[in-house]
Amino acid sequence: MNNYSVIVKNKVLSALNEYSMIGNAKTILVGFSGGADSVCLLHLLNLLKSELGFNVKAVHINHGIRGDEAKRDMDFAVAFCAENSIPIEIYSFDCIAEAKKSKESLEECGRRLRYQAFSELSDDFTKIATAHNSNDNAETVLFNLSRGTSVKGVCGIPPVRDNIIRPLICCLREEIEGYCKENSLSFVTDSTNLCDEYTRNKIRHNVLPVLCDVNSSAVLNITHLSESARDVYEFLLFEAQNALDKALITENTYDAAYLKSLHKAVLNEVIVIAYSRFSCNSLDRDKINLISELITNGGRIQLYRNETVEVVKGQLRFFSLQQTKTEQNAINISLIGAYSFGEYLVNISEFNECSKNINRNILDNLIDCDKISGKLFLRTRKEGDKFDLYKRNVSKTLKKLFCELNIPVEKRDEIPVICDDGGVVWIYSVGTSARCHITDSSSNIIYVRGENNG
């Protein structure tokens, strides 16, 4: 007879150890929908917290999509946490309205809002735990295979990504449901998971069961394939990044002769990485092959509208044919005051209030003046600008950041950016960089507010 409590616990402890999931974390934020997977994860981590030395907090997101059912889930999450003495944070969004505004699918918008909520609650000593399991991973691999993928797609769901951890990634869904049953844990079921309207559900209900009929260990075997693929991909990525560093001439320009000498597998990954540094679009297999042929034979091709790649005089170069908007003249900032900038008005004022327990929007727009390097000035983005995201220990180019935030392309060269001699300090609608963000010891503080009057 299976003892699912022991099986799941051992698999979770093994995953936590093998992938170094906890690290120096003092708090684990658990994405808690109220479904069987998240109930199992939250319950088990709460049991392990004293043994492993961390605190646990649940985060429940109401996406505003399923009406009364969503309220039922939220009420269940609150009651479960109260019963088990687990602190919980509740976030409510109008995902439908937000998706229309950002022109994302509901799934994409929901995911972005979830991780936005997690980010607001995170710091350097926080990990975000999601309840993805082996079945979810198998569904992801099959989905990627069906639409076309490389080795990266076969890697499936990573056990760890940045500060996101997935302790249940080696557990089967039947083991998780068995854990809940053995521990008398109730859970809720999202009705959207029961219909075949979504591609993932079609795979879950129709494809995976057939594979399990062929071999009862199908999910486990796909898990092992993902693990092997991750090892291969990590090696490939290491080789490709080293090769790209050696081939780099200037930004978006590379030594084609050196690239031509690379193994095809490494070269293909080099092309993907080089292009990702240039654009937010993605390359399919046909475009990768076209660029590979270009490296061998020379010439020029248009990848997307206004995006071109060429090999001339032994150099591979990615560039845009789009005429860059005339950059607005930089405005020197003498701290306090209002500054008109195109369609925007940027107001800067002193901030003398206690910074504790204030609105998050205000907190993220406060600048510690003692951390400013040289003078401040207001301008638009420039090629190569980078921004250090607060509490995430991640630096992103403004090109990539604006792309992730779904800022319209035509607006990206108009957005106000405050800089000092050390780089970007503040961005309209984003906030203050980690470098100049305030701490409890900050005393010389300014508050920046941006308005779009266009």
XYZ file of C-alpha atoms in Angstrom:
454
model
C 0.000 0.000 0.000
C 1.337 3.428 -0.965
C 2.193 5.852 1.792
C 1.769 9.037 -0.226
C 2.656 11.323 2.682
C 6.108 9.761 2.918
C 6.571 9.578 -0.868
C 5.725 13.244 -1.433
C 7.732 14.445 1.565
C 10.833 12.527 0.453
C 10.536 13.752 -3.127
C 10.143 17.361 -1.973
C 13.113 17.139 0.395
C 15.167 15.591 -2.406
C 14.212 18.389 -4.837
C 14.915 21.111 -2.260
C 18.377 19.625 -1.739
C 19.295 18.668 -5.329
C 18.367 22.053 -6.798
C 19.441 24.165 -3.768
C 15.975 25.691 -3.673
C 16.054 27.289 -0.230
C 19.504 28.924 -0.172
C 19.502 31.860 2.236
C 15.742 32.337 2.085
C 13.999 33.357 5.281
C 10.507 33.317 3.770
C 8.798 31.065 1.222
C 5.852 32.667 -0.570
C 3.522 29.909 -1.772
C 1.220 30.557 -4.704
C -2.014 29.237 -3.200
C -4.958 28.723 -5.559
C -6.710 26.258 -3.232
C -6.350 23.379 -5.694
C -4.940 20.002 -4.660
C -1.376 20.814 -5.777
C -1.106 24.105 -3.891
C -2.863 22.689 -0.804
C -0.333 19.845 -0.684
C 2.615 22.218 -1.197
C 1.501 24.753 1.409
C 0.641 22.094 3.985
C 3.960 20.265 3.561
C 6.165 23.385 3.573
C 4.359 24.567 6.680
C 5.237 21.243 8.345
C 8.878 21.507 7.237
C 9.460 25.187 8.066
C 10.894 24.663 11.566
C 13.115 21.798 10.426
C 14.478 23.729 7.437
C 14.545 27.200 8.989
C 12.160 29.398 6.998
C 8.775 31.092 7.367
C 5.810 30.360 5.098
C 3.272 32.799 3.693
C 0.469 32.069 1.218
C -0.436 34.346 -1.685
C -3.849 33.972 -3.311
C -4.702 35.720 -6.597
C -8.302 36.409 -7.621
C -8.111 37.130 -11.346
C -11.694 38.354 -11.493
C -12.606 35.847 -14.218
C -14.796 33.121 -12.677
C -17.267 35.168 -10.619
C -18.776 33.289 -7.657
C -16.406 30.362 -8.141
C -13.407 32.672 -7.765
C -14.896 34.064 -4.545
C -15.426 30.496 -3.318
C -11.732 29.769 -3.961
C -10.662 32.940 -2.165
C -12.852 32.163 0.850
C -11.443 28.627 0.949
C -7.850 29.931 0.835
C -8.494 32.338 3.704
C -10.205 29.653 5.803
C -7.491 27.043 5.148
C -4.740 29.465 6.182
C -6.635 30.537 9.296
C -7.125 26.894 10.301
C -3.405 26.178 9.854
C -2.129 29.508 11.297
C -0.505 30.500 7.995
C -0.384 34.203 7.038
C -1.942 34.967 3.662
C -1.944 37.875 1.215
C -4.926 38.332 -1.134
C -4.639 40.101 -4.497
C -7.654 40.845 -6.715
C -7.370 41.889 -10.372
C -9.741 42.569 -13.237
C -7.783 40.346 -15.590
C -10.255 40.679 -18.478
C -10.014 44.476 -18.537
C -6.256 44.392 -18.020
C -5.767 41.902 -20.885
C -7.742 44.126 -23.258
C -5.677 47.106 -22.208
C -2.323 45.324 -22.588
C -3.431 43.304 -25.672
C -2.381 40.033 -24.025
C -4.215 36.739 -23.859
C -6.000 36.091 -20.551
C -3.430 33.407 -19.737
C -0.469 35.712 -20.423
C -2.036 38.584 -18.506
C -2.915 36.388 -15.523
C 0.620 35.041 -15.342
C 2.113 38.549 -15.486
C -0.187 39.830 -12.738
C 0.576 36.807 -10.539
C 4.311 37.311 -10.719
C 3.866 41.061 -10.300
C 2.123 40.359 -6.983
C 4.879 37.929 -5.950
C 7.525 40.524 -6.832
C 5.864 43.138 -4.621
C 6.136 40.797 -1.638
C 9.674 39.586 -2.345
C 13.112 40.641 -1.208
C 16.614 39.154 -1.313
C 15.663 36.617 1.373
C 12.430 35.388 -0.231
C 11.659 32.460 -2.510
C 8.437 32.049 -4.481
C 7.130 28.472 -4.495
C 4.690 27.320 -7.160
C 2.972 23.923 -7.188
C 3.972 22.647 -10.642
C 4.364 18.872 -10.651
C 5.607 16.090 -12.962
C 2.313 15.936 -14.847
C 2.419 19.690 -15.488
C 5.958 19.264 -16.776
C 4.935 16.395 -19.093
C 2.064 18.490 -20.466
C 4.454 21.377 -21.101
C 6.941 19.157 -22.945
C 4.173 17.684 -25.130
C 2.792 21.158 -25.821
C 6.234 22.420 -26.848
C 6.817 19.374 -29.072
C 3.456 19.817 -30.780
C 4.091 23.425 -31.744
C 7.773 22.906 -32.600
C 10.706 23.368 -30.267
C 14.420 22.858 -29.710
C 16.259 21.169 -26.850
C 15.208 24.075 -24.636
C 11.521 23.216 -25.043
C 12.139 19.593 -24.082
C 13.630 20.841 -20.800
C 10.068 21.530 -19.684
C 9.390 23.483 -16.494
C 12.643 24.401 -14.708
C 12.796 23.353 -11.030
C 14.354 26.751 -10.242
C 14.189 30.045 -12.151
C 15.606 33.147 -10.499
C 13.881 33.183 -7.074
C 11.037 30.888 -8.176
C 11.158 27.304 -6.896
C 9.002 24.271 -7.678
C 9.358 21.729 -4.843
C 6.672 19.379 -6.271
C 8.276 19.110 -9.704
C 9.206 15.417 -9.166
C 5.812 14.435 -7.723
C 3.058 12.772 -9.749
C -0.445 14.219 -9.595
C -1.812 10.965 -8.160
C 0.785 11.153 -5.359
C -0.256 14.708 -4.547
C -3.942 13.817 -4.437
C -3.028 10.784 -2.303
C -1.158 13.085 0.106
C -4.250 15.284 0.446
C -6.471 12.263 1.075
C -4.154 10.743 3.705
C -3.932 14.056 5.542
C -7.688 14.802 5.274
C -6.994 17.972 3.288
C -9.895 19.374 1.294
C -9.312 21.454 -1.844
C -11.240 23.254 -4.574
C -11.374 22.506 -8.289
C -11.129 25.204 -10.976
C -13.936 24.428 -13.448
C -11.844 25.767 -16.350
C -9.476 22.817 -15.799
C -12.287 20.402 -16.671
C -13.042 21.648 -20.196
C -11.002 21.215 -23.378
C -11.203 24.847 -24.432
C -7.522 25.360 -23.575
C -4.722 23.513 -25.370
C -3.111 22.351 -22.147
C -6.390 20.762 -21.034
C -6.658 18.873 -24.337
C -3.225 17.402 -23.683
C -4.114 16.634 -20.049
C -7.428 14.944 -20.801
C -6.792 13.302 -24.173
C -3.096 12.930 -25.007
C -1.366 12.064 -21.742
C -3.878 9.329 -20.755
C -3.217 7.559 -24.084
C 0.543 7.670 -23.480
C -0.004 6.287 -19.973
C -2.028 3.434 -21.490
C 0.946 2.667 -23.730
C 3.310 2.829 -20.738
C 2.167 3.472 -17.184
C 5.508 5.198 -16.523
C 5.038 7.707 -19.360
C 4.982 10.778 -17.096
C 8.019 9.568 -15.167
C 9.883 8.880 -18.423
C 9.098 12.356 -19.749
C 10.426 13.744 -16.446
C 13.689 11.844 -16.959
C 13.893 13.146 -20.543
C 13.477 16.715 -19.262
C 16.254 16.221 -16.720
C 18.615 14.907 -19.423
C 17.628 17.736 -21.781
C 18.360 20.335 -19.082
C 21.883 18.921 -18.634
C 22.469 19.033 -22.393
C 21.008 22.526 -22.713
C 23.090 23.921 -19.833
C 26.259 22.631 -21.534
C 25.113 23.974 -24.912
C 24.303 27.357 -23.392
C 27.711 27.538 -21.692
C 29.516 26.773 -24.970
C 27.362 29.204 -26.953
C 27.865 32.095 -24.541
C 31.621 31.569 -24.554
C 31.640 31.452 -28.355
C 29.531 34.596 -28.587
C 31.904 36.484 -26.279
C 34.838 35.494 -28.517
C 32.959 36.484 -31.687
C 31.709 39.863 -30.430
C 33.103 42.849 -32.334
C 30.703 45.622 -31.312
C 27.100 45.621 -30.110
C 24.996 43.349 -32.385
C 28.032 42.700 -34.642
C 30.030 39.436 -34.653
C 32.946 37.718 -36.398
C 31.219 35.543 -39.016
C 34.389 33.590 -39.853
C 34.703 32.441 -36.244
C 31.011 31.582 -36.041
C 31.312 29.497 -39.215
C 33.806 27.210 -37.442
C 31.363 26.262 -34.665
C 29.451 22.991 -34.384
C 25.951 23.390 -35.817
C 24.259 22.833 -32.427
C 26.402 25.524 -30.791
C 26.002 27.877 -33.762
C 22.204 27.626 -33.654
C 22.195 28.532 -29.963
C 24.639 31.394 -30.629
C 22.234 32.773 -33.232
C 19.311 32.594 -30.790
C 21.264 34.362 -28.017
C 22.696 37.034 -30.332
C 19.268 37.803 -31.726
C 17.691 37.938 -28.233
C 20.177 40.693 -27.359
C 18.961 42.666 -30.351
C 15.205 42.062 -30.381
C 12.226 41.005 -28.255
C 10.911 38.838 -31.093
C 11.761 35.151 -31.364
C 13.332 33.064 -34.109
C 11.734 29.910 -35.466
C 13.799 27.061 -36.911
C 13.501 28.356 -40.490
C 14.888 31.777 -39.564
C 17.724 30.208 -37.566
C 18.644 28.124 -40.616
C 18.511 31.203 -42.862
C 20.925 33.077 -40.602
C 23.205 30.036 -40.440
C 23.315 29.932 -44.257
C 23.969 33.672 -44.274
C 27.015 33.178 -42.049
C 28.370 30.694 -44.609
C 27.439 32.476 -47.839
C 27.062 36.158 -46.914
C 24.243 38.484 -47.959
C 21.241 40.120 -46.277
C 17.759 39.032 -45.232
C 14.828 40.738 -43.528
C 13.698 38.812 -40.449
C 10.679 40.872 -39.462
C 9.372 44.267 -40.437
C 12.227 46.741 -39.866
C 14.578 43.991 -38.580
C 17.457 42.941 -40.813
C 20.515 40.717 -40.536
C 23.473 40.769 -42.913
C 26.926 39.279 -43.329
C 29.269 41.718 -45.058
C 33.077 41.690 -45.045
C 33.137 38.779 -42.620
C 30.874 40.424 -40.054
C 27.402 39.297 -38.918
C 25.267 42.288 -38.004
C 21.704 42.691 -36.725
C 20.165 46.110 -37.288
C 16.886 47.963 -37.642
C 15.859 49.851 -40.765
C 13.347 51.873 -38.794
C 14.239 55.490 -38.529
C 14.856 56.184 -34.854
C 12.794 59.024 -33.501
C 14.718 62.182 -32.837
C 15.859 61.856 -29.256
C 14.503 64.572 -27.039
C 17.188 66.851 -25.658
C 18.214 65.888 -22.151
C 16.965 68.193 -19.399
C 19.134 68.876 -16.381
C 17.278 68.342 -13.110
C 17.902 70.545 -10.121
C 15.894 68.173 -7.930
C 12.694 69.926 -6.745
C 10.330 71.107 -9.471
C 8.025 70.173 -12.358
C 9.529 69.282 -15.735
C 7.594 69.159 -19.008
C 8.862 66.389 -21.266
C 6.971 65.805 -24.510
C 3.559 64.414 -23.572
C 4.697 63.881 -19.986
C 4.991 65.970 -16.855
C 7.512 64.843 -14.244
C 7.047 66.269 -10.736
C 9.825 65.999 -8.145
C 9.237 66.912 -4.514
C 10.887 66.400 -1.138
C 9.687 63.434 0.897
C 9.859 63.780 4.652
C 7.280 61.206 5.778
C 8.097 57.889 7.407
C 8.812 55.450 4.582
C 7.341 52.492 6.494
C 3.841 51.250 5.703
C 3.330 53.640 2.815
C 1.626 52.930 -0.482
C 3.744 50.630 -2.659
C 3.416 52.944 -5.659
C 4.918 55.812 -3.667
C 7.657 53.634 -2.173
C 8.831 52.497 -5.601
C 9.075 56.095 -6.807
C 11.262 57.387 -3.972
C 14.937 58.140 -4.665
C 17.736 58.228 -2.089
C 19.597 61.407 -3.091
C 22.740 60.279 -1.261
C 23.041 57.431 -3.777
C 22.937 59.691 -6.833
C 26.174 59.775 -8.834
C 26.861 63.273 -10.173
C 23.963 65.228 -11.664
C 20.467 64.109 -12.570
C 19.016 64.638 -16.027
C 15.801 63.680 -17.822
C 15.892 62.031 -21.240
C 14.522 59.186 -23.341
C 16.117 55.739 -23.456
C 19.403 55.133 -25.250
C 20.853 52.014 -26.830
C 22.448 49.893 -24.116
C 20.543 51.441 -21.182
C 20.080 48.949 -18.343
C 17.853 48.977 -15.280
C 18.419 47.161 -11.984
C 15.099 45.754 -10.800
C 14.500 46.352 -7.102
C 14.465 43.203 -4.897
C 15.092 40.878 -7.841
C 18.887 41.098 -8.252
C 18.318 41.262 -12.005
C 19.536 43.832 -14.524
C 17.617 44.190 -17.796
C 18.093 46.339 -20.863
C 15.339 48.912 -21.296
C 14.561 47.305 -24.649
C 13.810 43.983 -22.962
C 12.073 45.574 -19.968
C 9.724 47.655 -22.146
C 8.985 44.556 -24.195
C 8.100 42.516 -21.075
C 5.864 45.358 -19.835
C 4.006 45.379 -23.170
C 4.717 49.064 -23.744
C 3.716 49.865 -27.356
C 6.714 50.076 -29.676
C 5.733 53.554 -30.836
C 5.801 54.821 -27.220
C 9.118 53.338 -26.080
C 11.248 56.199 -27.394
C 9.060 58.812 -25.665
C 8.993 57.515 -22.077
C 10.797 59.760 -19.539
C 13.931 58.291 -17.996
C 15.858 59.946 -15.152
C 19.593 59.221 -15.198
C 22.735 60.214 -13.373
C 26.393 59.699 -14.269
C 26.066 56.065 -13.182
C 23.116 55.164 -15.438
C 19.340 54.887 -15.182
C 17.827 55.972 -11.848
C 14.069 56.074 -12.538
C 11.667 55.172 -15.347
C 8.115 56.418 -15.861
C 5.555 53.713 -14.936
C 8.369 51.442 -13.642
C 9.905 53.278 -10.691
C 13.320 53.643 -9.065
C 16.290 51.374 -9.756
C 17.688 49.127 -7.024
C 20.838 51.254 -6.942
C 18.993 54.395 -5.808
C 16.073 52.840 -3.938
C 15.597 53.981 -0.352
C 16.367 51.935 2.755
C 15.409 52.403 6.419
C 18.521 54.551 6.888
C 17.763 56.925 3.974
C 17.211 60.516 5.066
C 17.647 62.660 1.933
C 14.698 61.504 -0.184
C 12.790 62.817 -3.190
C 9.472 61.602 -4.617
C 9.057 61.415 -8.400
C 5.607 61.415 -10.028
C 5.024 61.125 -13.762
C 1.859 62.075 -15.630
C 0.976 61.472 -19.249
C -0.835 64.518 -20.585
C -0.977 63.193 -24.137
